[in-house]
Coordinates of C-alpha atoms in Angstrom, one line a residue:
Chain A
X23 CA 55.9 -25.8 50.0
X24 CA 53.4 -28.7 50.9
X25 CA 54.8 -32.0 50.5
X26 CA 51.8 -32.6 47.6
X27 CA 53.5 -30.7 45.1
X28 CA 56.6 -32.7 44.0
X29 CA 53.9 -33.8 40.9
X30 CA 52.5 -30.2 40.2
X31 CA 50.7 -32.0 36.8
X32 CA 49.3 -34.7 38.6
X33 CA 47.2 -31.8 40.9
X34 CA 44.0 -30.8 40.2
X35 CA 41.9 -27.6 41.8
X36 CA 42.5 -26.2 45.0
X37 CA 45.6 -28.4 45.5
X38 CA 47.0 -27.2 42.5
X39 CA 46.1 -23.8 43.7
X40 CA 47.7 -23.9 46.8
X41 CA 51.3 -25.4 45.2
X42 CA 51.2 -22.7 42.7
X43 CA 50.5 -19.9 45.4
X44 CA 53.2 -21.1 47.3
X45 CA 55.9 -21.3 45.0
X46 CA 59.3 -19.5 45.9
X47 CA 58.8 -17.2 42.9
X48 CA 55.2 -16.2 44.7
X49 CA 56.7 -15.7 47.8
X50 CA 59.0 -13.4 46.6
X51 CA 55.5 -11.1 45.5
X52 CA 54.3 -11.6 49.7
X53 CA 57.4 -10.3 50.5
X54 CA 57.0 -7.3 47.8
X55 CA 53.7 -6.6 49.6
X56 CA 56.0 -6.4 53.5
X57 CA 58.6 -3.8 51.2
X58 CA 55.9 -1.7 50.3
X59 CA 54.4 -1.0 53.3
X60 CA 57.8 -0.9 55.1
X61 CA 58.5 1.8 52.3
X62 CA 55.5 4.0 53.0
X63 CA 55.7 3.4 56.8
X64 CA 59.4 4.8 56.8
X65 CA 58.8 7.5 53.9
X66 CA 55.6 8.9 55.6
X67 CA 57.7 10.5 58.7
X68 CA 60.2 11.2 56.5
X69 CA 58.4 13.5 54.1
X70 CA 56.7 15.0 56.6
X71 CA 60.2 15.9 58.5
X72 CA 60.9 17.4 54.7
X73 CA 58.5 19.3 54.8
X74 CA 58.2 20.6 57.9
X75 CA 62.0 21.6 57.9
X76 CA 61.0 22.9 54.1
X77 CA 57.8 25.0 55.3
X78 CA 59.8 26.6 58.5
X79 CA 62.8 27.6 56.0
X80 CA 60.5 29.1 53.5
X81 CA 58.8 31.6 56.4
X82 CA 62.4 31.8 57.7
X83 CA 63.1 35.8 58.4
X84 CA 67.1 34.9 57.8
X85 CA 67.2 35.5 54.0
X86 CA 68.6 32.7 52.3
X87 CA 67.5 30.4 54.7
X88 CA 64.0 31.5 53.2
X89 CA 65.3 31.1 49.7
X90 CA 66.4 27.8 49.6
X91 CA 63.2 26.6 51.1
X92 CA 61.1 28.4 48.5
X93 CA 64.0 27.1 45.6
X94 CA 63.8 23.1 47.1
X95 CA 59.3 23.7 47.5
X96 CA 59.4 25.0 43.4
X97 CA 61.8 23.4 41.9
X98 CA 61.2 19.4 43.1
X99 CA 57.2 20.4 42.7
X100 CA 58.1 21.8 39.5
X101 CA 59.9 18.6 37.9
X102 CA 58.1 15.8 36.6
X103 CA 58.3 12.9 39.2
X104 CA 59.2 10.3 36.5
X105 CA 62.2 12.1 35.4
X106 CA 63.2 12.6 38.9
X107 CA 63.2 9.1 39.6
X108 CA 65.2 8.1 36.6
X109 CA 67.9 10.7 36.9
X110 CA 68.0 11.8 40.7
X111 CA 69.0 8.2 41.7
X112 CA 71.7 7.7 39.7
X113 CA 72.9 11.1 40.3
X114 CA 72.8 10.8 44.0
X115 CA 74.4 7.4 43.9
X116 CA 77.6 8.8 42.3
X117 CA 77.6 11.7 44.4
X118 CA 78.0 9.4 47.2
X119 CA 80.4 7.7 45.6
X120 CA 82.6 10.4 44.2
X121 CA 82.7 12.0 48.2
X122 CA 83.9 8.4 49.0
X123 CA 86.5 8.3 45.8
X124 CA 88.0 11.8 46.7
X125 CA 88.4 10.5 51.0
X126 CA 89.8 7.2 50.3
X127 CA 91.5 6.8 46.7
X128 CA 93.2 10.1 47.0
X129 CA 96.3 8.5 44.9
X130 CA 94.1 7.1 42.2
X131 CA 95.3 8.3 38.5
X132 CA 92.8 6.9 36.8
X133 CA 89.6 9.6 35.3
X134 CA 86.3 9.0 36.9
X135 CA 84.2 9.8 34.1
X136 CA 85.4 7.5 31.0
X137 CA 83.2 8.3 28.2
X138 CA 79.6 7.5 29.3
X139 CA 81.2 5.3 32.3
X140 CA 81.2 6.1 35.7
X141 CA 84.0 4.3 37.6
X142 CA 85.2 4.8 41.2
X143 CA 87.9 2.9 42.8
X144 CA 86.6 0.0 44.0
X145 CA 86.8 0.7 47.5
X146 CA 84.8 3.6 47.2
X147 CA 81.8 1.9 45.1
X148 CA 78.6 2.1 47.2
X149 CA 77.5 -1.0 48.4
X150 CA 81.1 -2.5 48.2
X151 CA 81.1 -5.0 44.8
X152 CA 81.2 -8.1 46.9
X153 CA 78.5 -7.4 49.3
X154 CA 75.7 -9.5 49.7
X155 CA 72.8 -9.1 47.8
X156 CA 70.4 -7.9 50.2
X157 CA 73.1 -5.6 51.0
X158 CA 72.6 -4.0 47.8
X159 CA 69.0 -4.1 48.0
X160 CA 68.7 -2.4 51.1
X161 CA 70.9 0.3 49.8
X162 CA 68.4 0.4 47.0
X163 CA 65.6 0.3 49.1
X164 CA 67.1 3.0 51.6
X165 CA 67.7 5.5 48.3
X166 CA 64.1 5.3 47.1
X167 CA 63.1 6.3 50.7
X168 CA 65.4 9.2 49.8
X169 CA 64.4 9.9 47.0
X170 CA 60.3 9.6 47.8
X171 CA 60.8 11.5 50.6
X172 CA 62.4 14.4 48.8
X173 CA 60.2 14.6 46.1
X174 CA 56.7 14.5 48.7
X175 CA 58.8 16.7 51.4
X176 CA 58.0 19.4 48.9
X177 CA 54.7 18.7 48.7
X178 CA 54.1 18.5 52.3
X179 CA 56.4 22.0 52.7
X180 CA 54.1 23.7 50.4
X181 CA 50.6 22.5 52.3
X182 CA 52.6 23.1 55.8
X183 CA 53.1 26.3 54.4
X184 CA 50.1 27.2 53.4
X185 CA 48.8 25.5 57.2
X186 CA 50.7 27.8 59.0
X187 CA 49.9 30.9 57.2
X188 CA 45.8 30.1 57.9
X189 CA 46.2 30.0 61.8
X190 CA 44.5 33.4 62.4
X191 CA 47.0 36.6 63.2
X192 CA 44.5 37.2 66.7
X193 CA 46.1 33.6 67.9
X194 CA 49.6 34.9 67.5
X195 CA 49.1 38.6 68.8
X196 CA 47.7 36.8 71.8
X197 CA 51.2 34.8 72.3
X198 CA 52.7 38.1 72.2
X199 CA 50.4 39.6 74.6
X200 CA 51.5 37.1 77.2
X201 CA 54.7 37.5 76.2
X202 CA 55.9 34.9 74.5
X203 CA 58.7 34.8 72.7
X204 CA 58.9 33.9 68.4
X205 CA 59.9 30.4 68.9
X206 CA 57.7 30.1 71.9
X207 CA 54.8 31.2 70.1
X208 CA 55.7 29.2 67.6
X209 CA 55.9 25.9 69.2
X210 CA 53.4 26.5 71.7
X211 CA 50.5 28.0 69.6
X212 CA 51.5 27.6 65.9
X213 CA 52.2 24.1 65.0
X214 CA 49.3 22.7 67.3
X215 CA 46.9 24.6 66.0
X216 CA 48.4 24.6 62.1
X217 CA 47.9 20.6 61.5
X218 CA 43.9 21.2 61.2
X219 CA 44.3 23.4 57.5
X220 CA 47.3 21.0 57.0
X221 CA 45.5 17.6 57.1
X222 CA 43.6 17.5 53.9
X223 CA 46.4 18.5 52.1
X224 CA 48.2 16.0 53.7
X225 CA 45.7 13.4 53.1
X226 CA 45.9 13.6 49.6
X227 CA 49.5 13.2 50.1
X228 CA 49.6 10.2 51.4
X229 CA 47.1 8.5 49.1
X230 CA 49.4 9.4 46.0
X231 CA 52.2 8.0 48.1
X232 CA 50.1 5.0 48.1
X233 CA 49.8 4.9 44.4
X234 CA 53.2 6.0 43.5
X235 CA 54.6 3.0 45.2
X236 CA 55.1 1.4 42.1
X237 CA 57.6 3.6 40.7
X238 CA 59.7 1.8 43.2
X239 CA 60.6 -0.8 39.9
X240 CA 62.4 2.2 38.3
X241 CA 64.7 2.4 41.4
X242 CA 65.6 -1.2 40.8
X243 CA 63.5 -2.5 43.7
X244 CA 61.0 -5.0 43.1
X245 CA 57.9 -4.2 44.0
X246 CA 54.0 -5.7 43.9
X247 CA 53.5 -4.6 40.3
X248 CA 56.6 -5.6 38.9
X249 CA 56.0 -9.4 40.6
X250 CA 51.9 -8.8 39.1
X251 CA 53.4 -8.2 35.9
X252 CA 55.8 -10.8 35.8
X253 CA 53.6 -13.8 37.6
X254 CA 50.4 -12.9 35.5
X255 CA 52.3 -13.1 31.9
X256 CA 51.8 -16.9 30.2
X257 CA 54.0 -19.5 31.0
X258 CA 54.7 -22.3 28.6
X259 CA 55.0 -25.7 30.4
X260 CA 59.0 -25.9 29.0
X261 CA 60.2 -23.2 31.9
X262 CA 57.7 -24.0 34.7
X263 CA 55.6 -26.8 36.5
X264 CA 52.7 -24.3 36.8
X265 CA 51.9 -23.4 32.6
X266 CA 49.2 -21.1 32.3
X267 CA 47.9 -18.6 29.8
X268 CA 48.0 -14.8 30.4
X269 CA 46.8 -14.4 34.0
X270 CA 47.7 -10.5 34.5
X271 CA 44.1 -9.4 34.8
X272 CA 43.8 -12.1 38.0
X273 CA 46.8 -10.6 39.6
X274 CA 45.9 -6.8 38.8
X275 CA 42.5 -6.9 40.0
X276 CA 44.5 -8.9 43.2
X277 CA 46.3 -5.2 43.2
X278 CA 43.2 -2.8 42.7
X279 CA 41.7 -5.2 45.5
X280 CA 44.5 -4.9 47.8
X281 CA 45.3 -0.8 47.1
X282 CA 41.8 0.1 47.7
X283 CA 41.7 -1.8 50.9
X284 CA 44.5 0.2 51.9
X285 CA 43.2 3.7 50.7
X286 CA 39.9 3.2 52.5
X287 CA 41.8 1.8 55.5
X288 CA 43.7 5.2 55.3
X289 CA 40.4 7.5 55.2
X290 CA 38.7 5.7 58.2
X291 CA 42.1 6.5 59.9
X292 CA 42.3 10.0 58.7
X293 CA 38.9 10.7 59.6
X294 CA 39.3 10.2 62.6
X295 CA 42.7 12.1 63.2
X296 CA 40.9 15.1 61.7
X297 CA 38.1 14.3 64.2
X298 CA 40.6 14.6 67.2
X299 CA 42.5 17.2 65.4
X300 CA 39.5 19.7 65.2
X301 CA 38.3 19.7 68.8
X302 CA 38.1 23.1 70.5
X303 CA 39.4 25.0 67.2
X304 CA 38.0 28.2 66.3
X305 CA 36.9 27.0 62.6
X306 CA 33.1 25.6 61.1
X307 CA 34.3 22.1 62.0
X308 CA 35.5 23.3 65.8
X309 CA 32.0 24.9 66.2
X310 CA 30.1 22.4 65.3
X311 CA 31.9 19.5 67.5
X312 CA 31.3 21.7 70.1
X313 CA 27.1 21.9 69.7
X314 CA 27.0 18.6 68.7
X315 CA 28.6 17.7 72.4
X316 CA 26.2 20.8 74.0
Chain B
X28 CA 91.0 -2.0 73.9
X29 CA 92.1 -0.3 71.0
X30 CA 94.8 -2.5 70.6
X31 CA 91.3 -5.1 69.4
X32 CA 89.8 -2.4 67.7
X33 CA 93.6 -2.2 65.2
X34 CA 93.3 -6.3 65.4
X35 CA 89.9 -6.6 64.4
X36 CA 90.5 -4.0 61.5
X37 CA 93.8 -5.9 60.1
X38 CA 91.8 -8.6 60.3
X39 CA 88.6 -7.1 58.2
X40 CA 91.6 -5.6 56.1
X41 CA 93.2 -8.4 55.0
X42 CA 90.1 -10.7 54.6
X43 CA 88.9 -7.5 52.4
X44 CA 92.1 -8.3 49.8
X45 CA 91.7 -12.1 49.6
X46 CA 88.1 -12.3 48.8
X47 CA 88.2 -12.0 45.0
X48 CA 85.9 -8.8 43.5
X49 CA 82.7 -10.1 42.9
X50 CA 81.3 -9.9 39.3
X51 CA 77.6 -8.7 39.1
X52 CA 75.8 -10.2 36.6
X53 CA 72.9 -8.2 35.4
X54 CA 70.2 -9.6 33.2
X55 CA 66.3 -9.1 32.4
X56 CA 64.8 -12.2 33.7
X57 CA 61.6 -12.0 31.2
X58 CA 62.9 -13.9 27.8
X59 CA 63.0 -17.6 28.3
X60 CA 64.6 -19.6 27.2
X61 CA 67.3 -16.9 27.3
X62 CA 66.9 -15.9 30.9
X63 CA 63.8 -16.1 33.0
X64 CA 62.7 -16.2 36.8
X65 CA 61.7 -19.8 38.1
X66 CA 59.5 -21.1 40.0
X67 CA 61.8 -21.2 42.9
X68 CA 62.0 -17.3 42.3
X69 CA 65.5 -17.5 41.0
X70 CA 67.1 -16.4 38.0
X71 CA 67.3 -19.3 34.8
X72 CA 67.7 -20.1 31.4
X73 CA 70.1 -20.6 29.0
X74 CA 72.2 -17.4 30.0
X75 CA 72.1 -18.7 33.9
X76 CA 73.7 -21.8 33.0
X77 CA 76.3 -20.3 30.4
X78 CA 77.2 -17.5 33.0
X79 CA 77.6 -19.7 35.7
X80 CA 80.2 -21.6 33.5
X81 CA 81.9 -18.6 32.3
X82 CA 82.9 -17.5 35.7
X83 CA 83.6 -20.9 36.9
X84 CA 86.6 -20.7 34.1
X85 CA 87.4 -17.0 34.1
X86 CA 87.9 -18.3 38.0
X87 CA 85.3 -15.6 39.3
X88 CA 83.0 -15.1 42.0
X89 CA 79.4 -14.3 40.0
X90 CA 76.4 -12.8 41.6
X91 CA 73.0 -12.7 39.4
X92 CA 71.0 -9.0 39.5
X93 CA 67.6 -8.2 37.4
X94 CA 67.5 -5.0 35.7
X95 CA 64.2 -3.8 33.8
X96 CA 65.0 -3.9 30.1
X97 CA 64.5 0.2 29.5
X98 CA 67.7 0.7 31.8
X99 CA 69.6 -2.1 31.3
X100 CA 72.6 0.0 29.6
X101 CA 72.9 3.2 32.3
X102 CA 73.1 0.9 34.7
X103 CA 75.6 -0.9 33.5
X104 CA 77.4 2.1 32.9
X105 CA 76.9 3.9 36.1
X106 CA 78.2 1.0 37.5
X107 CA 75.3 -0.8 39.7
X108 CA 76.7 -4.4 38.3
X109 CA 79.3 -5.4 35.7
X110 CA 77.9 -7.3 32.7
X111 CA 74.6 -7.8 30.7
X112 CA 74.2 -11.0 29.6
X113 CA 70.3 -10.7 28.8
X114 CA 70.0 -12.1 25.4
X115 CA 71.3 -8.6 23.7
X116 CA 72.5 -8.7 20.7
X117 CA 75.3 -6.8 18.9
X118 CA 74.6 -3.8 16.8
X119 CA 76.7 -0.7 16.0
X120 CA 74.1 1.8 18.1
X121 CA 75.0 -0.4 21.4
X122 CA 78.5 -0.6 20.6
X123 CA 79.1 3.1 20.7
X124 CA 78.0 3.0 24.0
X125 CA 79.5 0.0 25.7
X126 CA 81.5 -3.0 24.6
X127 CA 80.9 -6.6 23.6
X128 CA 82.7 -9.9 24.1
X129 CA 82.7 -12.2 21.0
X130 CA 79.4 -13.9 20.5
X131 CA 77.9 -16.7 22.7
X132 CA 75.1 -17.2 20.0
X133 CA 75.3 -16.8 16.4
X134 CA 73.6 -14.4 14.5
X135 CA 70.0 -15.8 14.6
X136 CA 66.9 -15.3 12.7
X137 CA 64.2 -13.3 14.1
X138 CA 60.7 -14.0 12.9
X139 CA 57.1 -13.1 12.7
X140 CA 54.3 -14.4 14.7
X141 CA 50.7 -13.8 13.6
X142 CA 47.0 -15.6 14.6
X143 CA 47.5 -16.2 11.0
X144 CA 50.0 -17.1 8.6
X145 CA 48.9 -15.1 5.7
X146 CA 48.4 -11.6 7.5
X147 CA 49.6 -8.2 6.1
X148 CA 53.8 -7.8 7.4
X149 CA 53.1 -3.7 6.7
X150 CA 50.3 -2.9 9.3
X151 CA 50.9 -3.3 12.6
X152 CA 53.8 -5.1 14.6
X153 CA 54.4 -5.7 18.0
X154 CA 58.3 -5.4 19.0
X155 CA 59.9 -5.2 22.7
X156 CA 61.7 -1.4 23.2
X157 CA 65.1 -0.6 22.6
X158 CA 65.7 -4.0 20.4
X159 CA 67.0 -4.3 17.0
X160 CA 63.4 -5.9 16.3
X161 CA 61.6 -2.6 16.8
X162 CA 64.3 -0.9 14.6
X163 CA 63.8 -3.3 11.6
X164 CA 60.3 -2.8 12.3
X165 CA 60.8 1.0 11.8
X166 CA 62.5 0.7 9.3
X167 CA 60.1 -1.3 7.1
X168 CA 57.7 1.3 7.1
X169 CA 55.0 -0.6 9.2
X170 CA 53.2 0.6 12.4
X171 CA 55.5 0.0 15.2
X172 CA 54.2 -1.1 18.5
X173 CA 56.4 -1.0 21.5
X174 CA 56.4 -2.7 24.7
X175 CA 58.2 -2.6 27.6
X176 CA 58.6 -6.7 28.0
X177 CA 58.3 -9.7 25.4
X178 CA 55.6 -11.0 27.1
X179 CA 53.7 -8.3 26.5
X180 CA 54.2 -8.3 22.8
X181 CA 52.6 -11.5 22.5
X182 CA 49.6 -10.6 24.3
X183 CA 48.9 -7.5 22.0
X184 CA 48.7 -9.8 19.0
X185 CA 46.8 -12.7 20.9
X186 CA 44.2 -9.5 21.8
X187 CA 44.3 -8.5 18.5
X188 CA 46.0 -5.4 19.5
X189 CA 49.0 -5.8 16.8
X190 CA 48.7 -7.7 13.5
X191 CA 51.7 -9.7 14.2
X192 CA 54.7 -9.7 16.7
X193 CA 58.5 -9.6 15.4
X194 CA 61.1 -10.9 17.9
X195 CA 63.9 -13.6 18.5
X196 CA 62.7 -17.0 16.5
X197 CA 64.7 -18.8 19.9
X198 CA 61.8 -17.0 22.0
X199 CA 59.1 -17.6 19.8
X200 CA 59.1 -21.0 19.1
X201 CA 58.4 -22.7 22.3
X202 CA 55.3 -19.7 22.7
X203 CA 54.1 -21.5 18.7
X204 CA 54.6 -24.9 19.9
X205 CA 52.7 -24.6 23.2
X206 CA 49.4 -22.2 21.7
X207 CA 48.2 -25.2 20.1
X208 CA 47.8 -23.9 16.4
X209 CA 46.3 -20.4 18.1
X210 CA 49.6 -19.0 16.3
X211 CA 51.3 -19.0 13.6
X212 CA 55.0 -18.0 11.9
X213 CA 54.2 -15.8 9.2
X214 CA 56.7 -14.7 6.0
X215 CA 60.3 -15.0 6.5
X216 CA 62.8 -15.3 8.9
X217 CA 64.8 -11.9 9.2
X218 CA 68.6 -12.3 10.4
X219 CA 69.5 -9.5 12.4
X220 CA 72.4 -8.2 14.4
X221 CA 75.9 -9.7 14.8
X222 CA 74.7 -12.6 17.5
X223 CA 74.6 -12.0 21.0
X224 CA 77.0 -11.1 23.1
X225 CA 77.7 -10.3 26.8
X226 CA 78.1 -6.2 27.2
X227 CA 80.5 -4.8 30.0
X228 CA 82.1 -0.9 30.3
X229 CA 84.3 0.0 27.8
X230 CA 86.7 0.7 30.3
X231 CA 86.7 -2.8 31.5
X232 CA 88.8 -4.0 29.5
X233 CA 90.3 -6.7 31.6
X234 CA 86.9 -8.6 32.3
X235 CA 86.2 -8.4 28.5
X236 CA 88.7 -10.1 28.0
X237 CA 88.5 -12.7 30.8
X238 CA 85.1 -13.7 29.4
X239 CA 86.3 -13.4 25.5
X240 CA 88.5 -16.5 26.7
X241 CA 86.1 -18.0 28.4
X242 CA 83.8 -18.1 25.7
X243 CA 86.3 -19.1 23.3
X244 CA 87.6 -22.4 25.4
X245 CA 83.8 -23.5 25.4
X246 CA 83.5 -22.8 21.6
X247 CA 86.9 -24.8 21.6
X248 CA 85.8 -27.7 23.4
X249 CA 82.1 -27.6 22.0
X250 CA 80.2 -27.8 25.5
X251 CA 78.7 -24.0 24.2
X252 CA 76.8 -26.0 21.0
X253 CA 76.1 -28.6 23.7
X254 CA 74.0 -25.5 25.9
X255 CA 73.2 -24.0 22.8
X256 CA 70.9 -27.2 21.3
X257 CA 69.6 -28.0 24.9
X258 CA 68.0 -24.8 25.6
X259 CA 66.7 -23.9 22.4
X260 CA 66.1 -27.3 20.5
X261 CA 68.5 -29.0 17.6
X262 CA 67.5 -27.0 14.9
X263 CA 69.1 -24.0 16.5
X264 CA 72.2 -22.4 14.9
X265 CA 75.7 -23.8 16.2
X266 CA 79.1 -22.5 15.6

């Protein structure tokens, strides 16, 4: 990086420091840090779309509708997120590649499933086999988006859910008293008012999205823990210019620094949505807004 | 205009066919000198340079891919990249599930590493998971300890965490040499498994088969020995 550290041995203190910091194996953990917040800003909106397309198909008065929101809310809340992260992925990578198989190797004669192996024609195979490499890692990256937002989508549903049910019954007979129709009152005087039960559910939401960031590694991405993990072990001087004896703790209190900056960066930020988000509501919080401003 | 558009296709077509398939090599990236990250961030190690020549005379187009050592195997199999050439070695469990070339390394010893030489083999032992260590280890009736990378095994016993560490003796003796008398080899070497090998499908035959030959023509012409006693010293084993 600087043009000091062609002698890494030679370097003593902070110059040694700043080489070491800077070398392209380090920059690959910066750039881990840029993935994992890219991750949560993209999975945030959408797990909430999840969920709010769960939440309205669970109260949905067209039967089945209301079933498989209530199946998708129990059954991805029910299973253990680890074993959906391990199995879902690979599952959902061969479905998309057995829809592509069956549309564009229709004259293939060979069996998909060999034993334990999985093969596809190679048109079919999902990125291509000779695609770049960030080409497969995006597609990587783009599943565990997926696959995060499918398992807290059902999170959110349920605390949506459970929002929507607390708005009280007088707000909605009121709707109908002015004649408003179900979706109308729905729009209009639901959903505004539901997001005040539905923030601190939410809240929590997104701080264990925070944390569960690192399961990212089992989706083949790698993330800050994974480079933690792997910069912090001891280097002997035979594979590296920067030896050094087991560092981890360094680089996981680097980690504990760095997520709870980010989880009390989140509160401040959530505080004050719920702030906004309680004004002229008829709840304790609402009331007391209002006499503080009186 | 759509005259381009069929152009433009033909063109992507054909450029499609005459750019070989590439060959994903997947490895672990965490057991120098086998294979290990760089400083420059990029896979190394004896197992970068041997794959590189392997595809240069099987004449194909190799791309490198780390895998975390737990799923190595299903993802080989579900297809996310076509080879593991990550230091495994060849053992009759692995076998039933995918297939080997011949070996690129002789059956080696694996050994024991302790803070000191005379401490107790039956109590308890460090091993990475899924390896033929932790099976031997098992199978010897002392308290197995498993860890998800090798570097981690050798921390547990530097901590005190394990009595001793059993692993590859090619890993371990660079980690001895450098911890300045801090560690030890302690009783005998153990030979386990059948070498190491590169795994691919067992429906692959073809590429099997491509790298079989491969690896044979550098037996042949003893440039393998050559990488062999440059990455892991000239005491190691040769063919």
């Amino acid at each position: 990086m600087f043009s000091f550290c062609t002698d890494p041995d030679a370097l003593e203190g902070v110059k040694w420091l700043s080489c070491y910091l800077t070398t392209g194996k380090h920059q690959s953990m910066y750039w881990a840090v840029g993935t994992v917040l890219l991750l949560l800003a993209i999975t945030a909106p959408a797990a909430l779309l999840f969920g709010f397309g769960g939440a309205t198909a669970a109260r949905s008065r067209f039967r089945p509708l209301a079933w498989f929101g209530k199946i998708y809310i129990s059954i991805v809340r029910g299973v253990p997120d680890i074993a959906f992260f391990l199995f879902f992925v690979i599952a959902l990578d061969q479905a998309f590649e057995w829809v592509r198989h069956q549309v564009k190797c229709p004259d293939w004669d060979q069996e998909i499933w060999q034993g334990n192996d999985f093969r596809v024609c190679p048109e079919a195979k999902l990125p291509l086999g000779n695609a770049a490499q960030w080409v497969h890692e995006t597609y990587g990256f783009f599943l565990a988006v997926l696959t995060f937002a499918i398992v807290f989508g059902a999170f959110a549903a349920n605390v949506l859910y459970g929002a929507m049910q607390a708005v009280p019954r007088a707000q909605i007979e009121t709707a109908e008293a002015y004649g408003m129709t179900h979706r109308q009152s729905f729009w209009r005087i639901l959903v505004p008012q539901m997001w005040v039960y539905a923030l601190p559910g939410l809240s929590n939401l997104w701080m264990v999205l925070i944390k569960a960031t690192p399961l990212l590694f089992l989706l083949g991405v790698e993330d800050i823990v994974y480079w933690a993990r792997e910069l912090g072990g001891s280097k002997t001087a035979q594979f590296t210019d920067y030896p050094h004896p087991d560092w981890r703790m360094w680089y996981f209190a680097a980690l504990l620094v760095f997520y709870l900056a980010f989880t009390r960066v989140s509160e401040i930020v959530l505080d004050k949505i719920m702030r906004r988000l309680t004004k002229g509501q008829a709840t304790m919080g609402g009331e007391k807004q209002r006499k503080a401003a009186a | 205009m759509k005259k381009l558009v069929l152009s433009v296709a033909a063109l992507a077509l054909t450029a499609g066919l005459a750019s070989a398939q590439t060959v994903r090599m997947g490895t672990e990236g965490a057991y120098p000198p086998y294979n290990f990250i760089n400083d420059a961030g990029e896979v190394d190690g004896f197992e970068r340079e041997l794959g590189d020549e392997l595809c240069a005379r099987a004449e194909l187009t190799c791309e490198w891919v780390t895998n975390e050592w737990d799923s190595i195997i299903p993802n080989l199999v579900s297809g996310n990249y076509d080879t593991i050439i990550a230091g495994m070695s060849i053992t009759d469990e692995r076998d039933e599930v995918i297939d080997f070339t011949q070996n690129y390394i002789p059956p080696a010893a694996s050994a024991y590493v302790a803070l000191s030489a005379d401490v107790d083999l039956s109590g308890i032992i460090a091993a990475q998971t899924a390896t033929i260590q932790a099976g031997h280890v098992a199978e010897t009736g002392a308290t197995l300890l498993e860890f998800p990378t090798p570097d981690e095994t050798i921390a547990a016993v530097r901590n005190g965490e394990a009595d001793a560490v059993l692993a590859d003796k090619d890993f371990l003796v660079p980690i001895v040499n450098e911890s300045g008398g801090e560690l030890v080899f302690a009783g005998e070497d153990v030979p386990l498994g059948g070498g190491v090998g590169m795994g691919v499908r067992e429906s692959d035959g073809e590429l099997k088969g491509k790298f079989d030959a491969a690896i044979q023509s550098m037996k042949d012409d003893g440039t393998l020995n050559d990488m062999i006693k440059k990455w892991f010293g000239d005491e190691a084993l040769v063919f």
